[in-house]
Amino acid sequence: MAPTAEDGEPSVRQAAPAVTAPPGRSSLAGAVAPGGRMPRWLPRAMVLALALIAAFQLGSWAFHQLTGLLINILIAFFLALAVEPAVSRMAARGIRRGLATFLVFFGLTVVIAGFVTLLGSMLAGQIIKMVEGFPEYLDSLINWTNHTFHTELKRVDIQEGLLHSDWLRKYVQNSAAGVLDVSTQVLGGLFQLLTVGLFSFYFAADGPRLRRGLCSVLPPARQAEVLRAWEIAVDKTGGYLYSRGLMALISGIAHYILLEIMGVPYAPVLGVWVGLVSQFIPTIGTYLAGALPMLIAFTVDPWYAVWVLGFVVIYQQFENYMLQPKLTAKTVDIHPAVAFGSVIAGTALLGAVGALIAIPAVATLQAFLGAYVKRYAVTDDPRVHGHRSRTPSGPGALTRVRRLLLARRSGGRAES
């Protein structure tokens, strides 16, 4: 008999079917919201990722646009470090720091302007002299050519050929078209020089305020490290400029003696030119320094220009491999190989500016990090001084070969 309920109707019990999730759905349960909707965090994550990418692109663009300004600020900072000792001495004697900075920069400007004016007048006079004597040089060259190669060249024919040549006409056209570009570059250079001068003046005049502002956001321990690094940078930059000035003095005296012996006019001014330009203009300074004495020596005798060129090349090699490493190692206190490598690295990174500031920057970093490197006493071993010790572990290779040959000879005699 079928069981019945109290009301007489049969009781029907239906088992609820077991619902099993298909394989692979359980792994997506945390990523998909109920009902198949997008999770709430996904739009915000996408917006945040896009914002980070946009910020990176904007920062990269701004950095590339401001690279020139950052390099000018870097030059101004090292220039301020260079004049810091003179400004500090004048300020210690009661002169206001702003006035002391102005006096130092005014003195440098007067010296540089006077030197450039004297050099420009000398160069203009020599160019006029070369232009006036050009026909005589041309006649001597034509006579030598006719005598050597049995030709019949004439100066009038050569001058007419040059005046009516396509090369001269194209050169004049290109020169006229490039006047605007040259003017733009000159104005850009003057603006860059003004920017560096203003920043360096502010860095030097407001040096104590800048240090206080920087230390105010650091804990006391960090403040001491920052001040110590600042003082090291001032000392190393001053030592670098001292070494450069000493090399400029040696180079100027050497070239002055050569030019005076050959009788080249304006030998003292040319010696000063070679010394300053070759030391304080990196990369191309040597070529600029040697070109002017060669040009003026050519007005005296063309062979004198060849002698000047040879002397410049020989002296440059002596300075690069003998004089500069020793002076740099003593004044800046870095190894000559490190100094040479830092100049190469600075040139690769920032060009001429990197070559100029590489040595004081590396010297400052090396001196600052030297306080955090733990050093130990060196053992008293001959190998430290480069003396190789003979180990008694066994005979050498030559001894073993001799013994092997003797053993073979003795074995051959026994067999015979």
Coordinates of N, CA, C and O in Angstrom, one line a residue, residues 24-91:
G24 N 36.7 23.7 -15.5 CA 37.3 24.9 -16.0 C 36.6 26.2 -15.6 O 37.1 27.3 -15.7
R25 N 35.3 26.0 -15.0 CA 34.6 27.2 -14.6 C 35.0 27.7 -13.3 O 35.0 28.9 -12.9
S26 N 35.5 26.8 -12.4 CA 35.9 27.2 -11.1 C 37.1 28.1 -11.0 O 37.2 29.0 -10.2
S27 N 38.0 28.0 -12.0 CA 39.1 29.0 -12.1 C 38.7 30.4 -12.5 O 39.4 31.3 -12.2
L28 N 37.6 30.5 -13.1 CA 37.1 31.9 -13.6 C 36.1 32.5 -12.6 O 35.6 33.5 -12.9
A29 N 35.9 31.7 -11.5 CA 34.8 32.2 -10.6 C 35.2 33.5 -10.0 O 34.4 34.4 -9.7
G30 N 36.5 33.6 -9.7 CA 37.0 34.9 -9.0 C 37.1 36.0 -9.9 O 37.2 37.2 -9.5
A31 N 37.3 35.8 -11.2 CA 37.5 36.9 -12.2 C 36.2 37.4 -12.8 O 36.2 38.5 -13.4
V32 N 35.2 36.6 -12.8 CA 33.9 37.0 -13.5 C 32.9 37.2 -12.4 O 32.7 36.4 -11.5
A33 N 32.3 38.3 -12.4 CA 31.3 38.7 -11.4 C 30.0 37.8 -11.7 O 29.8 37.2 -12.7
P34 N 29.2 37.7 -10.6 CA 27.9 36.9 -10.8 C 27.1 37.5 -11.9 O 26.9 38.7 -12.0
G35 N 26.5 36.7 -12.7 CA 25.7 37.1 -13.8 C 26.5 37.4 -15.1 O 26.0 37.9 -16.0
G36 N 27.9 37.1 -15.1 CA 28.7 37.3 -16.3 C 29.1 38.8 -16.5 O 29.5 39.1 -17.6
R37 N 29.0 39.6 -15.5 CA 29.3 41.1 -15.6 C 30.8 41.3 -15.4 O 31.5 40.4 -14.8
M38 N 31.4 42.4 -15.9 CA 32.8 42.8 -15.8 C 33.0 43.1 -14.3 O 32.2 43.8 -13.7
P39 N 34.2 42.7 -13.8 CA 34.5 43.0 -12.4 C 34.7 44.5 -12.2 O 35.1 45.2 -13.1
R40 N 34.4 45.0 -11.0 CA 34.5 46.4 -10.7 C 35.9 46.9 -10.8 O 36.2 48.1 -11.1
W41 N 36.9 46.1 -10.5 CA 38.3 46.6 -10.4 C 39.0 46.7 -11.8 O 40.0 47.4 -11.9
L42 N 38.4 46.0 -12.8 CA 39.0 45.9 -14.1 C 39.1 47.3 -14.8 O 40.1 47.7 -15.3
P43 N 38.0 48.1 -14.9 CA 38.1 49.4 -15.5 C 39.1 50.3 -14.8 O 39.8 51.1 -15.5
R44 N 39.1 50.3 -13.5 CA 40.0 51.2 -12.8 C 41.5 50.7 -13.0 O 42.3 51.6 -13.2
A45 N 41.7 49.4 -13.1 CA 43.0 49.0 -13.4 C 43.5 49.4 -14.8 O 44.6 49.8 -15.0
M46 N 42.6 49.3 -15.8 CA 42.9 49.7 -17.1 C 43.2 51.2 -17.2 O 44.1 51.7 -17.9
V47 N 42.4 52.0 -16.5 CA 42.6 53.5 -16.5 C 43.9 53.8 -15.8 O 44.7 54.7 -16.3
L48 N 44.2 53.1 -14.7 CA 45.5 53.3 -14.0 C 46.7 53.0 -14.9 O 47.7 53.7 -15.0
A49 N 46.6 51.9 -15.7 CA 47.7 51.5 -16.6 C 47.9 52.5 -17.7 O 49.0 52.9 -18.0
L50 N 46.8 52.9 -18.3 CA 46.9 54.0 -19.3 C 47.4 55.3 -18.8 O 48.2 55.9 -19.5
A51 N 47.1 55.6 -17.5 CA 47.6 56.9 -16.9 C 49.1 56.7 -16.7 O 49.9 57.7 -16.9
L52 N 49.6 55.6 -16.3 CA 51.0 55.4 -16.0 C 51.8 55.4 -17.4 O 52.8 56.1 -17.4
I53 N 51.2 54.8 -18.4 CA 51.9 54.9 -19.7 C 52.0 56.3 -20.2 O 53.0 56.8 -20.7
A54 N 50.8 57.1 -20.1 CA 50.8 58.5 -20.5 C 51.8 59.3 -19.7 O 52.5 60.2 -20.3
A55 N 51.9 59.1 -18.4 CA 52.8 59.8 -17.6 C 54.3 59.5 -17.9 O 55.1 60.4 -18.0
F56 N 54.6 58.2 -18.3 CA 55.9 57.9 -18.7 C 56.3 58.6 -20.0 O 57.4 59.1 -20.2
Q57 N 55.3 58.5 -21.0 CA 55.6 59.2 -22.3 C 55.8 60.7 -22.1 O 56.7 61.3 -22.7
L58 N 55.0 61.3 -21.2 CA 55.1 62.7 -21.0 C 56.4 63.1 -20.3 O 57.1 64.1 -20.7
G59 N 56.8 62.3 -19.3 CA 58.1 62.5 -18.7 C 59.2 62.3 -19.6 O 60.2 63.1 -19.5
S60 N 59.2 61.3 -20.5 CA 60.3 61.1 -21.4 C 60.4 62.2 -22.4 O 61.5 62.7 -22.7
W61 N 59.2 62.7 -22.9 CA 59.2 63.8 -23.8 C 59.8 65.1 -23.1 O 60.6 65.8 -23.7
A62 N 59.4 65.4 -21.9 CA 59.8 66.5 -21.2 C 61.3 66.5 -20.9 O 62.0 67.5 -21.0
F63 N 61.8 65.3 -20.6 CA 63.2 65.1 -20.3 C 64.1 65.4 -21.6 O 65.1 66.1 -21.5
H64 N 63.6 64.9 -22.7 CA 64.4 65.1 -24.0 C 64.3 66.6 -24.3 O 65.3 67.2 -24.9
Q65 N 63.2 67.3 -24.0 CA 63.1 68.7 -24.4 C 63.9 69.6 -23.4 O 64.4 70.6 -23.8
L66 N 64.1 69.1 -22.2 CA 64.9 69.9 -21.2 C 66.3 69.4 -21.1 O 67.0 69.9 -20.1
T67 N 66.8 68.6 -21.9 CA 68.2 68.1 -21.8 C 69.2 69.2 -21.9 O 70.1 69.3 -21.1
G68 N 69.0 70.1 -22.8 CA 69.9 71.3 -23.0 C 69.9 72.1 -21.7 O 71.0 72.5 -21.2
L69 N 68.7 72.4 -21.1 CA 68.7 73.2 -19.9 C 69.4 72.4 -18.7 O 70.1 73.1 -17.9
L70 N 69.2 71.1 -18.6 CA 69.8 70.4 -17.5 C 71.3 70.4 -17.7 O 72.0 70.5 -16.7
I71 N 71.8 70.3 -18.9 CA 73.3 70.3 -19.1 C 73.8 71.7 -18.7 O 74.9 71.8 -18.1
N72 N 73.1 72.8 -19.1 CA 73.5 74.1 -18.7 C 73.5 74.3 -17.2 O 74.5 74.9 -16.6
I73 N 72.5 73.7 -16.5 CA 72.5 73.8 -15.0 C 73.7 73.0 -14.5 O 74.3 73.5 -13.5
L74 N 74.0 71.9 -15.0 CA 75.1 71.1 -14.6 C 76.5 71.9 -14.7 O 77.3 71.9 -13.8
I75 N 76.6 72.5 -15.9 CA 77.8 73.3 -16.1 C 77.9 74.5 -15.1 O 78.9 74.8 -14.5
A76 N 76.7 75.1 -14.9 CA 76.7 76.2 -13.9 C 77.0 75.8 -12.5 O 77.7 76.5 -11.8
F77 N 76.6 74.6 -12.1 CA 76.9 74.1 -10.8 C 78.4 73.9 -10.6 O 78.9 74.3 -9.6
F78 N 79.0 73.3 -11.6 CA 80.5 73.1 -11.4 C 81.2 74.4 -11.5 O 82.3 74.5 -10.9
L79 N 80.7 75.3 -12.3 CA 81.4 76.7 -12.3 C 81.2 77.4 -11.0 O 82.2 78.0 -10.5
A80 N 80.1 77.2 -10.4 CA 79.9 77.8 -9.0 C 80.8 77.1 -8.0 O 81.3 77.8 -7.1
L81 N 81.0 75.8 -8.1 CA 81.9 75.1 -7.2 C 83.4 75.6 -7.4 O 84.1 75.7 -6.5
A82 N 83.7 76.0 -8.7 CA 85.0 76.5 -9.0 C 85.3 77.8 -8.3 O 86.4 78.1 -7.9
V83 N 84.3 78.7 -8.3 CA 84.5 80.0 -7.8 C 84.2 80.1 -6.3 O 84.3 81.2 -5.7
E84 N 83.7 79.0 -5.7 CA 83.3 79.0 -4.3 C 84.5 79.4 -3.4 O 84.2 80.1 -2.4
P85 N 85.7 78.9 -3.5 CA 86.8 79.3 -2.6 C 87.0 80.8 -2.6 O 87.2 81.4 -1.5
A86 N 87.1 81.4 -3.8 CA 87.3 82.8 -3.8 C 86.2 83.6 -3.2 O 86.4 84.6 -2.5
V87 N 84.9 83.2 -3.5 CA 83.8 83.9 -2.9 C 83.7 83.7 -1.4 O 83.5 84.7 -0.7
S88 N 84.1 82.6 -0.9 CA 84.1 82.3 0.5 C 85.1 83.2 1.2 O 84.9 83.7 2.3
R89 N 86.3 83.3 0.6 CA 87.4 84.1 1.3 C 86.9 85.6 1.3 O 87.2 86.2 2.4
M90 N 86.3 86.1 0.3 CA 85.9 87.5 0.3 C 84.7 87.7 1.3 O 84.7 88.7 2.0
A91 N 83.8 86.7 1.4 CA 82.7 86.8 2.3 C 83.2 86.7 3.8 O 82.7 87.4 4.7

